[in-house]
PDB file of C-alpha atoms in Angstrom:
ATOM      1  CA  MET K   1     -29.642  -6.012 -15.725  1.00 82.00           C
ATOM      2  CA  GLU K   2     -28.975  -2.453 -17.111  1.00 93.00           C
ATOM      3  CA  ASP K   3     -30.877  -0.470 -19.633  1.00 97.00           C
ATOM      4  CA  THR K   4     -30.216   2.849 -21.478  1.00 97.00           C
ATOM      5  CA  ALA K   5     -32.070   6.022 -22.329  1.00 98.00           C
ATOM      6  CA  ILE K   6     -30.948   9.014 -24.401  1.00 98.00           C
ATOM      7  CA  PHE K   7     -32.524  12.475 -23.939  1.00 97.00           C
ATOM      8  CA  ALA K   8     -31.680  15.869 -25.472  1.00 94.00           C
ATOM      9  CA  GLY K   9     -32.997  18.854 -23.700  1.00 90.00           C
ATOM     10  CA  GLY K  10     -30.610  21.825 -24.321  1.00 82.00           C
ATOM     11  CA  CYS K  11     -27.259  22.109 -22.811  1.00 80.00           C
ATOM     12  CA  PHE K  12     -26.148  18.742 -21.631  1.00 82.00           C
ATOM     13  CA  TRP K  13     -24.479  20.240 -18.564  1.00 78.00           C
ATOM     14  CA  CYS K  14     -28.031  20.882 -17.210  1.00 80.00           C
ATOM     15  CA  MET K  15     -29.381  17.517 -18.111  1.00 87.00           C
ATOM     16  CA  VAL K  16     -27.082  15.465 -16.010  1.00 88.00           C
ATOM     17  CA  LYS K  17     -27.991  16.378 -12.376  1.00 87.00           C
ATOM     18  CA  PRO K  18     -31.749  15.642 -12.423  1.00 89.00           C
ATOM     19  CA  PHE K  19     -31.070  12.061 -13.475  1.00 94.00           C
ATOM     20  CA  ASP K  20     -27.792  11.559 -11.772  1.00 91.00           C
ATOM     21  CA  THR K  21     -29.328  12.143  -8.337  1.00 88.00           C
ATOM     22  CA  MET K  22     -32.111   9.565  -8.729  1.00 92.00           C
ATOM     23  CA  PRO K  23     -31.942   5.977  -7.170  1.00 95.00           C
ATOM     24  CA  GLY K  24     -31.405   3.316  -9.926  1.00 96.00           C
ATOM     25  CA  ILE K  25     -29.247   5.554 -12.131  1.00 96.00           C
ATOM     26  CA  ASN K  26     -25.898   3.967 -12.605  1.00 96.00           C
ATOM     27  CA  LYS K  27     -24.295   6.573 -14.933  1.00 96.00           C
ATOM     28  CA  VAL K  28     -25.186   9.688 -16.853  1.00 96.00           C
ATOM     29  CA  ILE K  29     -22.933  10.511 -19.760  1.00 95.00           C
ATOM     30  CA  SER K  30     -22.996  13.839 -21.642  1.00 93.00           C
ATOM     31  CA  GLY K  31     -22.479  13.493 -25.373  1.00 95.00           C
ATOM     32  CA  TYR K  32     -23.606  13.958 -28.928  1.00 95.00           C
ATOM     33  CA  THR K  33     -26.057  12.144 -31.090  1.00 96.00           C
ATOM     34  CA  GLY K  34     -28.330  12.327 -34.079  1.00 94.00           C
ATOM     35  CA  GLY K  35     -25.814  13.761 -36.624  1.00 94.00           C
ATOM     36  CA  HIS K  36     -23.655  12.496 -39.418  1.00 95.00           C
ATOM     37  CA  VAL K  37     -20.094  13.050 -38.162  1.00 94.00           C
ATOM     38  CA  ALA K  38     -18.354  10.214 -36.200  1.00 96.00           C
ATOM     39  CA  ASN K  39     -16.799  11.169 -32.896  1.00 95.00           C
ATOM     40  CA  PRO K  40     -17.522  14.998 -33.115  1.00 95.00           C
ATOM     41  CA  SER K  41     -15.840  17.472 -30.777  1.00 93.00           C
ATOM     42  CA  TYR K  42     -17.726  20.119 -28.775  1.00 92.00           C
ATOM     43  CA  GLU K  43     -16.421  22.748 -31.196  1.00 92.00           C
ATOM     44  CA  GLN K  44     -17.741  20.826 -34.195  1.00 94.00           C
ATOM     45  CA  VAL K  45     -21.152  20.296 -32.673  1.00 92.00           C
ATOM     46  CA  SER K  46     -21.337  23.980 -31.677  1.00 89.00           C
ATOM     47  CA  SER K  47     -20.648  24.975 -35.254  1.00 90.00           C
ATOM     48  CA  HIS K  48     -24.008  23.550 -36.314  1.00 89.00           C
ATOM     49  CA  THR K  49     -22.513  21.553 -39.176  1.00 91.00           C
ATOM     50  CA  THR K  50     -22.602  17.997 -37.750  1.00 94.00           C
ATOM     51  CA  GLY K  51     -26.304  17.493 -37.294  1.00 93.00           C
ATOM     52  CA  HIS K  52     -25.703  16.452 -33.706  1.00 94.00           C
ATOM     53  CA  THR K  53     -27.626  17.382 -30.653  1.00 93.00           C
ATOM     54  CA  GLU K  54     -26.133  17.604 -27.152  1.00 92.00           C
ATOM     55  CA  ALA K  55     -27.741  14.757 -25.160  1.00 95.00           C
ATOM     56  CA  VAL K  56     -27.311  12.596 -22.114  1.00 96.00           C
ATOM     57  CA  LYS K  57     -27.135   8.818 -22.168  1.00 98.00           C
ATOM     58  CA  ILE K  58     -28.530   7.355 -19.017  1.00 97.00           C
ATOM     59  CA  ASN K  59     -27.547   3.844 -17.830  1.00 97.00           C
ATOM     60  CA  PHE K  60     -30.154   2.674 -15.325  1.00 97.00           C
ATOM     61  CA  ASP K  61     -31.480  -0.353 -13.510  1.00 97.00           C
ATOM     62  CA  PRO K  62     -35.123  -0.893 -14.642  1.00 97.00           C
ATOM     63  CA  ASP K  63     -35.831  -2.807 -11.479  1.00 96.00           C
ATOM     64  CA  ILE K  64     -35.351   0.382  -9.528  1.00 97.00           C
ATOM     65  CA  ILE K  65     -36.459   3.179 -11.918  1.00 97.00           C
ATOM     66  CA  SER K  66     -38.543   2.681 -15.125  1.00 97.00           C
ATOM     67  CA  TYR K  67     -38.059   4.163 -18.512  1.00 98.00           C
ATOM     68  CA  LYS K  68     -41.551   5.695 -18.068  1.00 97.00           C
ATOM     69  CA  GLN K  69     -40.253   7.514 -14.802  1.00 97.00           C
ATOM     70  CA  LEU K  70     -37.146   8.698 -16.666  1.00 97.00           C
ATOM     71  CA  VAL K  71     -39.369  10.251 -19.354  1.00 97.00           C
ATOM     72  CA  GLN K  72     -41.324  12.027 -16.672  1.00 94.00           C
ATOM     73  CA  ILE K  73     -38.113  13.443 -15.216  1.00 93.00           C
ATOM     74  CA  TYR K  74     -37.076  14.431 -18.694  1.00 94.00           C
ATOM     75  CA  TRP K  75     -40.227  16.491 -19.448  1.00 94.00           C
ATOM     76  CA  GLN K  76     -39.705  18.356 -16.148  1.00 89.00           C
ATOM     77  CA  GLN K  77     -36.368  19.610 -17.220  1.00 88.00           C
ATOM     78  CA  THR K  78     -37.378  21.049 -20.498  1.00 88.00           C
ATOM     79  CA  ASP K  79     -39.711  23.454 -22.254  1.00 85.00           C
ATOM     80  CA  PRO K  80     -41.509  20.975 -24.538  1.00 91.00           C
ATOM     81  CA  THR K  81     -42.905  23.880 -26.692  1.00 88.00           C
ATOM     82  CA  ASP K  82     -39.550  25.116 -27.907  1.00 84.00           C
ATOM     83  CA  ALA K  83     -38.325  23.255 -30.994  1.00 85.00           C
ATOM     84  CA  MET K  84     -35.134  25.319 -31.617  1.00 84.00           C
ATOM     85  CA  GLY K  85     -33.298  25.175 -28.393  1.00 74.00           C
ATOM     86  CA  GLN K  86     -33.829  25.316 -24.660  1.00 72.00           C
ATOM     87  CA  PHE K  87     -33.823  28.626 -22.742  1.00 67.00           C
ATOM     88  CA  GLN K  88     -30.735  30.625 -23.538  1.00 69.00           C
ATOM     89  CA  ASP K  89     -29.250  27.737 -25.608  1.00 73.00           C
ATOM     90  CA  ARG K  90     -30.399  28.326 -29.143  1.00 78.00           C
ATOM     91  CA  GLY K  91     -29.911  26.179 -32.296  1.00 78.00           C
ATOM     92  CA  ASP K  92     -30.438  22.700 -33.683  1.00 84.00           C
ATOM     93  CA  ASN K  93     -27.774  21.245 -31.382  1.00 85.00           C
ATOM     94  CA  TYR K  94     -29.945  22.151 -28.391  1.00 84.00           C
ATOM     95  CA  ARG K  95     -33.260  20.904 -29.731  1.00 91.00           C
ATOM     96  CA  PRO K  96     -35.416  18.768 -27.412  1.00 94.00           C
ATOM     97  CA  VAL K  97     -35.537  15.094 -28.510  1.00 95.00           C
ATOM     98  CA  ILE K  98     -36.309  11.743 -26.861  1.00 98.00           C
ATOM     99  CA  PHE K  99     -34.125   9.222 -28.721  1.00 98.00           C
ATOM    100  CA  VAL K 100     -35.712   5.735 -28.497  1.00 98.00           C
ATOM    101  CA  LYS K 101     -33.821   2.576 -28.893  1.00 97.00           C
ATOM    102  CA  ASP K 102     -36.800   0.233 -29.545  1.00 98.00           C
ATOM    103  CA  GLU K 103     -40.581   0.105 -30.037  1.00 98.00           C
ATOM    104  CA  ALA K 104     -41.303  -0.260 -26.300  1.00 98.00           C
ATOM    105  CA  GLN K 105     -39.457   3.003 -25.500  1.00 98.00           C
ATOM    106  CA  ARG K 106     -41.211   4.721 -28.460  1.00 98.00           C
ATOM    107  CA  LYS K 107     -44.658   3.652 -27.140  1.00 98.00           C
ATOM    108  CA  ILE K 108     -43.899   4.920 -23.682  1.00 98.00           C
ATOM    109  CA  ALA K 109     -42.512   8.260 -25.095  1.00 98.00           C
ATOM    110  CA  GLU K 110     -45.404   8.861 -27.429  1.00 98.00           C
ATOM    111  CA  ALA K 111     -48.026   8.033 -24.793  1.00 97.00           C
ATOM    112  CA  SER K 112     -46.252  10.386 -22.332  1.00 96.00           C
ATOM    113  CA  LYS K 113     -46.101  13.167 -24.928  1.00 96.00           C
ATOM    114  CA  LYS K 114     -49.746  12.741 -25.747  1.00 96.00           C
ATOM    115  CA  ALA K 115     -50.734  12.791 -22.041  1.00 95.00           C
ATOM    116  CA  LEU K 116     -48.584  15.926 -21.551  1.00 92.00           C
ATOM    117  CA  ALA K 117     -50.408  17.627 -24.498  1.00 93.00           C
ATOM    118  CA  GLU K 118     -53.791  16.645 -23.097  1.00 93.00           C
ATOM    119  CA  THR K 119     -53.062  18.224 -19.697  1.00 89.00           C
ATOM    120  CA  GLY K 120     -53.427  21.707 -21.274  1.00 85.00           C
ATOM    121  CA  MET K 121     -50.496  22.768 -19.141  1.00 86.00           C
ATOM    122  CA  PHE K 122     -48.937  24.605 -22.076  1.00 87.00           C
ATOM    123  CA  ASP K 123     -50.511  27.103 -24.362  1.00 88.00           C
ATOM    124  CA  GLN K 124     -48.319  26.073 -27.295  1.00 90.00           C
ATOM    125  CA  PRO K 125     -48.072  22.604 -28.890  1.00 93.00           C
ATOM    126  CA  ILE K 126     -45.664  20.034 -27.582  1.00 93.00           C
ATOM    127  CA  VAL K 127     -42.876  19.973 -30.165  1.00 93.00           C
ATOM    128  CA  THR K 128     -40.355  17.700 -28.574  1.00 95.00           C
ATOM    129  CA  GLN K 129     -39.339  15.144 -31.183  1.00 95.00           C
ATOM    130  CA  ILE K 130     -39.281  11.350 -30.679  1.00 97.00           C
ATOM    131  CA  GLU K 131     -36.597   9.880 -32.841  1.00 96.00           C
ATOM    132  CA  ASP K 132     -34.816   6.565 -33.308  1.00 97.00           C
ATOM    133  CA  ALA K 133     -31.516   6.451 -31.335  1.00 96.00           C
ATOM    134  CA  LYS K 134     -28.437   6.904 -33.421  1.00 96.00           C
ATOM    135  CA  PRO K 135     -24.808   6.367 -32.378  1.00 96.00           C
ATOM    136  CA  PHE K 136     -24.002   8.236 -29.208  1.00 97.00           C
ATOM    137  CA  TYR K 137     -20.565   9.768 -28.846  1.00 97.00           C
ATOM    138  CA  PRO K 138     -19.410  10.705 -25.337  1.00 95.00           C
ATOM    139  CA  ALA K 139     -18.346  14.365 -24.936  1.00 91.00           C
ATOM    140  CA  GLU K 140     -14.931  15.366 -23.855  1.00 88.00           C
ATOM    141  CA  GLU K 141     -13.997  14.706 -20.193  1.00 80.00           C
ATOM    142  CA  GLU K 142     -14.441  18.349 -19.085  1.00 82.00           C
ATOM    143  CA  HIS K 143     -18.119  18.101 -19.986  1.00 77.00           C
ATOM    144  CA  GLN K 144     -18.789  14.971 -17.867  1.00 83.00           C
ATOM    145  CA  GLN K 145     -20.414  15.608 -14.442  1.00 80.00           C
ATOM    146  CA  PHE K 146     -20.075  19.313 -15.043  1.00 67.00           C
ATOM    147  CA  TYR K 147     -22.427  20.306 -12.278  1.00 68.00           C
ATOM    148  CA  LYS K 148     -19.967  18.650  -9.773  1.00 70.00           C
ATOM    149  CA  LYS K 149     -16.710  19.972 -11.345  1.00 68.00           C
ATOM    150  CA  ASN K 150     -17.861  23.529 -12.038  1.00 66.00           C
ATOM    151  CA  PRO K 151     -20.674  24.344  -9.584  1.00 60.00           C
ATOM    152  CA  PHE K 152     -20.518  28.087 -10.157  1.00 60.00           C
ATOM    153  CA  CYS K 153     -20.570  27.986 -13.931  1.00 58.00           C
ATOM    154  CA  PHE K 154     -23.356  25.311 -13.674  1.00 55.00           C
ATOM    155  CA  GLN K 155     -25.375  27.671 -11.470  1.00 63.00           C
ATOM    156  CA  MET K 156     -24.958  30.522 -14.031  1.00 57.00           C
ATOM    157  CA  GLU K 157     -26.117  28.198 -16.855  1.00 62.00           C
ATOM    158  CA  GLU K 158     -29.215  27.135 -14.797  1.00 58.00           C
ATOM    159  CA  ALA K 159     -30.015  30.807 -14.116  1.00 58.00           C
ATOM    160  CA  GLY K 160     -30.389  31.300 -17.845  1.00 58.00           C
ATOM    161  CA  GLY K 161     -33.959  30.490 -17.657  1.00 62.00           C
ATOM    162  CA  ARG K 162     -34.187  26.754 -16.962  1.00 62.00           C
ATOM    163  CA  GLU K 163     -34.455  26.931 -13.181  1.00 70.00           C
ATOM    164  CA  LYS K 164     -37.221  29.570 -13.287  1.00 70.00           C
ATOM    165  CA  PHE K 165     -39.073  27.626 -16.051  1.00 72.00           C
ATOM    166  CA  VAL K 166     -38.980  24.357 -14.183  1.00 69.00           C
ATOM    167  CA  LYS K 167     -40.145  26.085 -11.003  1.00 74.00           C
ATOM    168  CA  ASP K 168     -42.932  28.027 -12.734  1.00 74.00           C
ATOM    169  CA  HIS K 169     -44.258  25.281 -14.987  1.00 72.00           C
ATOM    170  CA  TRP K 170     -43.448  21.986 -13.325  1.00 69.00           C
ATOM    171  CA  GLN K 171     -42.982  22.438  -9.495  1.00 64.00           C
ATOM    172  CA  SER K 172     -45.858  24.899  -9.047  1.00 56.00           C
ATOM    173  CA  LYS K 173     -48.225  22.767 -11.060  1.00 52.00           C
ATOM    174  CA  GLN K 174     -47.668  19.613  -8.983  1.00 49.00           C
ATOM    175  CA  LYS K 175     -48.653  20.918  -5.640  1.00 41.00           C
TER     176      LYS K 175
END
């Protein structure tokens, strides 16, 4: 059996690898969701006129990895206190969102967000949105598996703040 999850956390290039490398993940697709334009292009989404957010759709085996575990991985890739982008990527097309497909996913996401807020790990409120999933449109081929195809460019993107933030706020707090 296969299930799906959709997460937006800034540039989709940086959201693939953390999920792609986990057991139970069958496929991670970069794409666009949440907007009002069917089959948008990267250029259209980047123009901030489509309402879409860059996101990843994860096909996973729930017998190996749970949705709850995926939500935990998601939090640890993002700054949940930044509503208007992530790190150097600014604008509505980079906003952090957990797109839920049903009530079960919504309950898990909301409980996880509440638990994160209660840790006191962040000085600012947790502003990541939890929204109903909308049609997901895969991005162009050059955006798929970007970290494998363009490792140097991927490294530069990570160096824009995400890598340091993850290390400072997530990895250092879990030791």
